[in-house]
């Protein structure tokens, strides 16, 4: 596929949240249509999609019908049930493919993959039961974080163990799910690299952004990150190494802890990433369009940073600040159309052009 | 209305072409939904709208049902049949309102409006029949352009009269429709100002762009326009004067001829305008979002030019250049999803960040 796909080509997107919504908008800019598959009714992405299927990931009929209307399938989240992927990949190309999902759906597999690549991660150990946890605590030490191996996001399915005495309560929070104990990394800051790899194998990364989290949820990303030139180069090389190893196609988010002596890979997300939203205000081609370009076989676009940007998430009651935000200069507002405000819910974000 | 409308508010858009499409995307950025009303099947805007009604502007039932699902109505083209407007305006606010449409739907009314404001236009005269045309030619001289008073766009419904001998053929081209003869203006360049006026009466204009037309169709707009500071100021003041006189709400395109001694108003368009597409690549807030902000009662956004831009329309066979365009740095591609390429058809545009 070296010629751009024709106008009207349909891109199937699994997941109808804000990432699917912004992917859909980016697809439209390039003349493509989208078909959203989402179990929940009235998904945010449905407002800007050509078509929406509301069905469960267990509904093989619906999955098949969905696949038959699209030319290529992508997704906005990594926790897609295996059975759905098994079916879909027999019908249409899924980009990024199963390799990326296998690695990112399981924190233990992810850590092993990164370690095999020679990259540094937090110290970790597998935890299936109380005995494992005792051993893991002896090896990793405290404080540490116990996390379910699968299906975690935004701090959910996690328990902080400040001392070994927190073990029992922490394990209970896993509700029997296979888990991983991760040692704390004493980092000075957290950055992320949004990388992209095209169908032709070319790689392009956006400038690393500097992230601030609160209560496990990303609050701000600022570019450029305040890191050394060597760290900037290393961060991009790490992302490129991961992308190439997976024969990846699409955009990936790579979160890194910065310590005085190393860059430590926290986690990878095989999709557009909240910490890449700044690209909408800072680059000619943003992460959403970059992803669409990659999965349809276009050349990767020019993601060079043209402005410094601070991205701030609007979470829950932050929406009360909206009237004031609408009056701020150099401020791009992105809202997701969610009618119900809940604590911790991502309602939108703003990009401040610095 | 001083509080932003709630998330999920529905904006009705009359017309489903590329302007409606890009308005719909801008509405989604601010958390709003759109409902497109368009007689033609599979309109470009339908790919990114929450809902589409396919019906004629003569279908009162369909118009009523459409209006009942939306909170405010706007449009992407000025030639909306009067009967449709008569019905719709009893049901929901139409922004911009009838005053703007009355002026812009009729070239003769438009010229009289501008002249009354003290603005300069091309010399003109009304032409209903051969006798009028003879008088008009005596007054205006040749070369001149005979245009239907209503329903013209992109050079359609126009005839150039190089000498008085072209009168008969020119009049035939009007097919009996009321017309206007406009004298040629010996201009050095054509510019346009994309102005906006909020519900609160505030006015903001984007930087004037310099336009190049070929065969009656806009080819490129470049910002900044190569004009003097005084001309830049005057151009913006002219747009503001028009917006205020009409108590206008929304974005308007004002096309101006630049001569060594004056700025001459060519025409006004009560909507987002092709010559304002550069704002997508050059401003924090583009013309589409500015229009949405205005019609829902948000404060106008920051439209200051942050980059120099050349916008180029992709017309008909220009689409053959797409593979090369996808490889150009600093180039944003916007395609409209039209599957059939026709000569003269606007298929998309590119914004080159200079």
XYZ file of C-alpha atoms in Angstrom, chain B residues 177-352:
176
model
C -33.211 36.422 -14.027
C -32.881 39.934 -12.569
C -29.256 40.967 -12.970
C -26.698 43.576 -12.086
C -23.973 45.047 -14.275
C -20.736 45.652 -12.421
C -17.868 47.696 -13.829
C -14.384 46.229 -13.766
C -12.211 47.467 -10.950
C -8.593 47.964 -11.894
C -7.189 46.434 -8.722
C -3.640 45.524 -7.810
C -4.674 42.661 -5.562
C -7.628 41.090 -3.850
C -7.697 40.579 -0.115
C -10.294 39.365 2.294
C -11.037 39.898 5.921
C -12.670 37.164 7.971
C -14.491 39.044 10.689
C -16.534 37.810 13.619
C -19.056 39.409 15.918
C -20.221 37.825 19.158
C -23.663 37.763 20.707
C -22.318 40.372 23.144
C -21.495 42.731 20.263
C -17.739 42.302 20.446
C -15.892 42.193 17.134
C -12.676 40.386 16.207
C -11.098 40.060 12.774
C -8.486 37.663 11.495
C -5.534 39.125 9.636
C -6.380 40.054 6.033
C -5.360 37.362 3.531
C -4.284 37.895 -0.052
C -6.309 35.922 -2.585
C -5.545 34.607 -6.048
C -8.456 33.454 -8.207
C -8.357 31.504 -11.455
C -11.416 30.916 -13.620
C -13.580 32.504 -10.953
C -12.456 30.052 -8.261
C -10.202 30.859 -5.316
C -6.832 29.147 -5.707
C -4.653 30.494 -2.906
C -4.879 32.734 0.133
C -1.641 33.938 1.692
C -1.191 35.652 5.041
C 0.016 38.169 5.776
C -1.292 40.037 2.704
C 1.319 42.309 1.170
C -0.447 45.584 1.937
C 0.417 48.710 3.908
C -0.316 49.084 7.602
C -2.928 51.696 6.751
C -4.634 49.341 4.302
C -4.584 46.568 6.897
C -6.253 48.802 9.439
C -8.784 50.111 6.936
C -9.696 46.611 5.783
C -10.433 45.505 9.325
C -12.424 48.671 10.043
C -14.550 48.105 6.947
C -15.372 44.574 8.081
C -16.195 45.781 11.592
C -18.460 48.514 10.197
C -20.426 45.950 8.171
C -20.691 43.524 11.094
C -21.937 46.202 13.471
C -24.431 47.691 11.026
C -26.053 44.276 10.601
C -26.004 43.450 14.367
C -24.296 40.376 12.999
C -23.611 37.207 15.016
C -21.065 34.789 13.576
C -18.224 34.838 11.070
C -18.360 36.814 7.813
C -16.069 36.914 4.798
C -15.480 40.360 3.275
C -13.704 40.408 -0.084
C -11.914 43.629 -0.972
C -10.173 44.907 -4.090
C -7.041 46.881 -3.370
C -6.366 49.831 -5.690
C -3.633 52.444 -5.286
C -6.151 54.841 -3.775
C -8.887 52.782 -2.151
C -10.252 49.529 -0.754
C -13.295 48.517 -2.741
C -15.743 46.006 -1.304
C -16.299 43.207 -3.803
C -18.727 41.083 -1.849
C -19.651 39.836 1.573
C -20.482 36.275 2.574
C -22.452 35.744 5.803
C -20.600 32.572 6.731
C -17.215 30.977 7.092
C -15.284 31.561 3.915
C -12.823 29.648 1.760
C -10.321 32.495 2.108
C -10.378 31.916 5.879
C -9.229 28.286 5.767
C -5.668 29.438 6.509
C -6.770 30.147 10.083
C -6.746 26.376 10.736
C -2.978 26.457 10.423
C -2.226 29.981 11.554
C -4.295 30.732 14.657
C -5.090 29.265 18.071
C -8.787 29.584 17.188
C -9.798 29.084 13.538
C -12.714 30.657 11.661
C -14.904 27.588 12.150
C -14.542 27.567 15.910
C -14.919 31.352 15.974
C -18.259 30.993 14.198
C -19.449 28.298 16.603
C -18.340 30.367 19.599
C -20.294 33.351 18.307
C -23.552 31.579 17.563
C -23.703 29.741 20.905
C -22.937 32.904 22.855
C -19.367 32.145 23.930
C -16.832 34.964 23.990
C -14.967 35.279 20.703
C -11.674 33.391 20.714
C -8.108 34.481 20.140
C -7.657 34.660 16.374
C -4.270 36.389 16.382
C -2.030 35.118 13.590
C 0.678 32.899 15.064
C 2.158 31.634 11.784
C 2.335 32.864 8.223
C 0.357 30.523 5.992
C -0.326 29.816 2.350
C -3.649 28.074 1.785
C -4.073 26.336 -1.560
C -7.324 24.829 -2.757
C -7.210 21.338 -4.234
C -9.533 21.517 -7.217
C -10.455 18.586 -9.446
C -7.291 16.983 -10.833
C -5.166 18.679 -8.170
C -5.952 15.512 -6.209
C -3.404 13.718 -8.384
C -0.757 15.675 -6.485
C -1.909 14.178 -3.191
C 0.859 11.561 -2.849
C 3.485 14.303 -3.217
C 1.610 16.619 -0.834
C 1.516 13.967 1.886
C 5.334 14.074 1.946
C 5.733 17.832 2.267
C 6.862 19.236 5.614
C 4.839 21.938 7.377
C 1.853 21.057 5.233
C -1.594 20.392 6.666
C -3.916 18.517 4.332
C -7.674 18.920 4.604
C -9.795 16.683 2.395
C -13.546 16.769 2.165
C -14.249 13.061 1.622
C -15.765 13.605 -1.846
C -15.396 10.343 -3.684
C -15.993 11.721 -7.184
C -13.412 14.071 -8.670
C -14.889 16.598 -11.142
C -13.203 19.504 -12.939
C -13.687 22.670 -10.881
C -14.857 20.731 -7.819
C -13.282 21.727 -4.518
C -11.878 18.464 -3.151
C -9.791 19.819 -0.297
C -7.137 22.343 0.609
C -3.684 22.481 2.112
C -2.283 24.956 4.601
C 1.452 25.453 4.273
